[in-house]
C-alpha positions as a Markdown table, in Angstrom:
| # | Residue | x | y | z |
|---|---|---|---|---|
| 1 | Met | -67.8 | 78.3 | -18.0 |
| 2 | Val | -71.0 | 77.7 | -16.6 |
| 3 | Leu | -70.5 | 74.0 | -16.5 |
| 4 | Pro | -67.8 | 73.8 | -13.8 |
| 5 | Tyr | -69.9 | 76.0 | -11.6 |
| 6 | Val | -72.9 | 73.7 | -12.1 |
| 7 | Leu | -70.9 | 70.6 | -11.2 |
| 8 | Ala | -69.4 | 72.3 | -8.2 |
| 9 | Ser | -72.8 | 73.3 | -7.0 |
| 10 | Asn | -74.1 | 69.8 | -7.4 |
| 11 | Phe | -71.4 | 68.4 | -5.1 |
| 12 | Thr | -71.7 | 71.0 | -2.4 |
| 13 | Glu | -75.4 | 71.2 | -2.4 |
| 14 | Val | -77.1 | 69.3 | 0.4 |
| 15 | Arg | -80.0 | 67.2 | -0.6 |
| 16 | Pro | -81.8 | 65.5 | 2.3 |
| 17 | Gly | -83.6 | 62.9 | 0.1 |
| 18 | Leu | -80.4 | 61.8 | -1.5 |
| 19 | Ile | -78.7 | 61.5 | 1.9 |
| 20 | Phe | -81.6 | 59.4 | 3.2 |
| 21 | Trp | -81.6 | 57.0 | 0.3 |
| 22 | Thr | -77.8 | 56.7 | 0.4 |
| 23 | Ile | -78.0 | 55.8 | 4.1 |
| 24 | Val | -80.8 | 53.3 | 3.5 |
| 25 | Thr | -78.9 | 51.7 | 0.6 |
| 26 | Phe | -75.8 | 51.6 | 2.7 |
| 27 | Leu | -77.6 | 49.8 | 5.5 |
| 28 | Ile | -79.3 | 47.3 | 3.2 |
| 29 | Val | -76.0 | 46.5 | 1.5 |
| 30 | Phe | -74.3 | 46.3 | 4.9 |
| 31 | Phe | -76.9 | 43.8 | 6.3 |
| 32 | Val | -76.9 | 41.8 | 3.1 |
| 33 | Leu | -73.1 | 41.6 | 3.0 |
| 34 | Arg | -73.1 | 40.9 | 6.8 |
| 35 | Ala | -75.5 | 38.1 | 6.4 |
| 36 | Lys | -74.3 | 36.6 | 3.1 |
| 37 | Ala | -70.6 | 37.5 | 2.6 |
| 38 | Trp | -69.1 | 38.7 | 5.9 |
| 39 | Gly | -69.6 | 35.4 | 7.9 |
| 40 | Pro | -68.2 | 33.2 | 5.1 |
| 41 | Ile | -65.3 | 35.6 | 4.5 |
| 42 | Leu | -64.5 | 35.7 | 8.3 |
| 43 | Gly | -64.9 | 31.9 | 8.4 |
| 44 | Val | -62.4 | 31.4 | 5.5 |
| 45 | Val | -60.0 | 33.9 | 7.2 |
| 46 | Ala | -60.4 | 32.0 | 10.5 |
| 47 | Glu | -59.8 | 28.7 | 8.8 |
| 48 | Arg | -56.8 | 30.0 | 7.0 |
| 49 | Glu | -55.4 | 31.3 | 10.3 |
| 50 | Lys | -55.9 | 27.8 | 11.9 |
| 51 | Gln | -54.1 | 26.3 | 8.9 |
| 52 | Ile | -51.2 | 28.7 | 9.2 |
| 53 | Ser | -51.0 | 28.1 | 13.0 |
| 54 | Ala | -51.0 | 24.3 | 12.4 |
| 55 | Ser | -48.3 | 24.6 | 9.8 |
| 56 | Ile | -46.2 | 26.7 | 12.1 |
| 57 | Glu | -46.6 | 24.1 | 14.9 |
| 58 | Ala | -45.8 | 21.2 | 12.5 |
| 59 | Ala | -42.7 | 23.1 | 11.3 |
| 60 | Lys | -41.6 | 23.6 | 14.9 |
| 61 | Arg | -42.2 | 19.9 | 15.7 |
| 62 | Glu | -40.3 | 18.9 | 12.5 |
| 63 | Arg | -37.5 | 21.2 | 13.3 |
| 64 | Ala | -37.2 | 19.8 | 16.9 |
| 65 | Glu | -37.2 | 16.3 | 15.4 |
| 66 | Ala | -34.6 | 17.2 | 12.9 |
| 67 | Glu | -32.4 | 18.7 | 15.6 |
| 68 | Arg | -32.8 | 15.6 | 17.7 |
| 69 | Leu | -31.9 | 13.4 | 14.7 |
| 70 | Leu | -28.9 | 15.6 | 14.0 |
| 71 | Ala | -27.7 | 15.3 | 17.5 |
| 72 | Glu | -28.2 | 11.5 | 17.4 |
| 73 | Gln | -26.3 | 11.4 | 14.1 |
| 74 | Lys | -23.5 | 13.4 | 15.5 |
| 75 | Thr | -23.4 | 11.1 | 18.5 |
| 76 | Ala | -23.4 | 8.0 | 16.2 |
| 77 | Val | -20.6 | 9.5 | 14.1 |
| 78 | Ala | -18.5 | 10.3 | 17.1 |
| 79 | Glu | -19.1 | 6.8 | 18.5 |
| 80 | Ala | -18.2 | 5.3 | 15.1 |
| 81 | Arg | -15.0 | 7.3 | 15.0 |
| 82 | Arg | -14.1 | 6.3 | 18.6 |
| 83 | Glu | -14.8 | 2.6 | 17.7 |
| 84 | Ala | -12.7 | 2.9 | 14.6 |
| 85 | Ala | -9.8 | 4.5 | 16.5 |
| 86 | Glu | -10.1 | 1.8 | 19.2 |
| 87 | Ser | -10.2 | -0.9 | 16.6 |
| 88 | Leu | -7.1 | 0.6 | 14.9 |
| 89 | Arg | -5.3 | 0.8 | 18.2 |
| 90 | Arg | -6.2 | -2.8 | 19.0 |
| 91 | Asn | -5.1 | -4.0 | 15.6 |
| 92 | Gln | -1.8 | -2.2 | 15.9 |
| 93 | Ala | -1.3 | -3.8 | 19.4 |
| 94 | Glu | -2.1 | -7.2 | 18.0 |
| 95 | Met | 0.3 | -6.7 | 15.1 |
| 96 | Glu | 3.0 | -5.6 | 17.5 |
| 97 | Arg | 2.3 | -8.6 | 19.8 |
| 98 | Phe | 2.3 | -10.9 | 16.7 |
| 99 | Arg | 5.6 | -9.4 | 15.5 |
| 100 | Glu | 7.1 | -9.9 | 19.0 |
| 101 | Glu | 5.9 | -13.5 | 19.1 |
| 102 | Leu | 7.2 | -14.2 | 15.6 |
| 103 | Met | 10.6 | -12.6 | 16.5 |
| 104 | Ala | 10.8 | -14.7 | 19.8 |
| 105 | Lys | 9.8 | -17.8 | 17.9 |
| 106 | Ser | 12.5 | -17.1 | 15.2 |
| 107 | Arg | 15.1 | -16.5 | 17.9 |
| 108 | Lys | 14.1 | -19.7 | 19.6 |
| 109 | Glu | 14.3 | -21.7 | 16.4 |
| 110 | Ala | 17.6 | -20.1 | 15.5 |
| 111 | Glu | 19.0 | -21.0 | 18.9 |
| 112 | Glu | 17.7 | -24.6 | 18.6 |
| 113 | Leu | 19.3 | -24.8 | 15.1 |
| 114 | Lys | 22.5 | -23.5 | 16.5 |
| 115 | Leu | 22.5 | -26.0 | 19.4 |
| 116 | Ser | 21.6 | -28.8 | 17.0 |
| 117 | Ala | 24.4 | -27.8 | 14.7 |
| 118 | Arg | 26.8 | -27.7 | 17.6 |
| 119 | Arg | 25.7 | -31.2 | 18.7 |
| 120 | Glu | 26.1 | -32.4 | 15.2 |
| 121 | Ile | 29.5 | -30.9 | 14.9 |
| 122 | Asp | 30.5 | -32.4 | 18.2 |
| 123 | Asp | 29.2 | -35.8 | 17.1 |
| 124 | Gln | 31.0 | -35.6 | 13.8 |
| 125 | Lys | 34.1 | -34.4 | 15.6 |
| 126 | Ser | 33.9 | -37.3 | 18.0 |
| 127 | Lys | 33.4 | -39.7 | 15.2 |
| 128 | Ala | 36.3 | -38.2 | 13.3 |
| 129 | Ile | 38.6 | -38.5 | 16.3 |
| 130 | Ala | 37.5 | -42.1 | 16.9 |
| 131 | Glu | 38.2 | -42.9 | 13.2 |
| 132 | Val | 41.6 | -41.1 | 13.3 |
| 133 | Arg | 42.5 | -43.0 | 16.5 |
| 134 | Ala | 41.4 | -46.3 | 14.9 |
| 135 | Met | 43.5 | -45.5 | 11.9 |
| 136 | Ala | 46.4 | -44.4 | 14.1 |
| 137 | Val | 46.1 | -47.7 | 16.1 |
| 138 | Asp | 46.1 | -49.7 | 12.9 |
| 139 | Leu | 49.1 | -47.7 | 11.5 |
| 140 | Ala | 50.9 | -47.9 | 14.8 |
| 141 | Met | 50.4 | -51.7 | 14.9 |
| 142 | Glu | 51.7 | -52.0 | 11.4 |
| 143 | Val | 54.7 | -49.8 | 12.2 |
| 144 | Ala | 55.4 | -51.5 | 15.4 |
| 145 | Gly | 55.3 | -54.8 | 13.7 |
| 146 | Lys | 57.7 | -53.7 | 11.1 |
| 147 | Leu | 60.0 | -52.1 | 13.6 |
| 148 | Leu | 60.2 | -55.0 | 15.9 |
| 149 | Asn | 60.2 | -57.5 | 13.1 |
| 150 | Glu | 58.4 | -59.9 | 15.3 |
| 151 | Arg | 54.9 | -60.9 | 15.4 |
| 152 | Met | 53.0 | -60.2 | 18.5 |
| 153 | Asp | 49.7 | -61.7 | 19.3 |
| 154 | Asp | 46.6 | -59.6 | 18.7 |
| 155 | Thr | 46.1 | -58.6 | 22.4 |
| 156 | Lys | 49.6 | -57.2 | 22.7 |
| 157 | His | 49.1 | -55.3 | 19.5 |
| 158 | Arg | 45.9 | -53.8 | 20.8 |
| 159 | Ala | 47.4 | -52.7 | 24.1 |
| 160 | Leu | 50.4 | -51.1 | 22.3 |
| 161 | Ala | 48.1 | -49.4 | 19.8 |
| 162 | Glu | 45.8 | -48.0 | 22.5 |
| 163 | Gln | 48.8 | -46.7 | 24.5 |
| 164 | Phe | 50.0 | -45.0 | 21.3 |
| 165 | Ala | 46.5 | -43.5 | 20.6 |
| 166 | Ala | 46.2 | -42.2 | 24.1 |
| 167 | Gly | 49.4 | -40.3 | 23.5 |
| 168 | Leu | 48.0 | -38.6 | 20.3 |
| 169 | Pro | 46.9 | -35.0 | 20.7 |
| 170 | Val | 43.2 | -34.3 | 21.1 |
| 171 | Ala | 41.4 | -31.7 | 18.9 |
| 172 | Gly | 42.4 | -28.2 | 19.7 |
| 173 | Gln | 45.7 | -29.3 | 21.5 |
| 174 | Ala | 49.0 | -28.5 | 19.8 |
| 175 | His | 50.6 | -31.8 | 18.8 |
| 176 | Asn | 54.3 | -32.4 | 19.5 |
| 177 | Thr | 55.8 | -33.7 | 16.2 |
| 178 | Ala | 59.1 | -34.4 | 17.9 |
| 179 | Ala | 57.5 | -36.7 | 20.5 |
| 180 | Leu | 55.8 | -38.8 | 17.8 |
| 181 | Pro | 58.9 | -40.2 | 16.2 |
| 182 | Ala | 60.3 | -40.9 | 19.6 |
| 183 | Gln | 57.3 | -43.0 | 20.5 |
| 184 | Lys | 57.6 | -44.8 | 17.2 |
| 185 | Arg | 61.2 | -45.8 | 18.0 |
| 186 | Ala | 60.3 | -47.2 | 21.4 |
């Protein structure tokens, strides 16, 4: 057990020569490291610090730019939605106006067709009445000639026929069937 005591005495023993050379070695290593290593190490650390600061500033600028672009994009999307809604409203209004114009045009055409049909009916009715009257005049002349057994000249026949036709009922009037034979007898 002598050995632990010897080691313990070596560590606790003060040797002035060893202290001196330890201090001298420390100072030499300190100045060498300061001259050769400490400056470049501090330069690398300072450069790295500048790079980190520049990266942080660039990130801040990029973030601000991204926020600005996002705000612009949101504004553009809102504007596009507003324009789409306005366009849809305008298209619906145009479609409604077109539908109204088409309905008005259809009503006008229907009314014109109706009036045209009424005119055509009235024309055909007038023609039919004229034909019936002409046939009635001819028939009346023939009947009158047979009844009277005498021949009248054409002017007298026409006057008699026109008088008979004037007595005929007009469309829509009730005709008196009893009066017709009485006129034929006269």
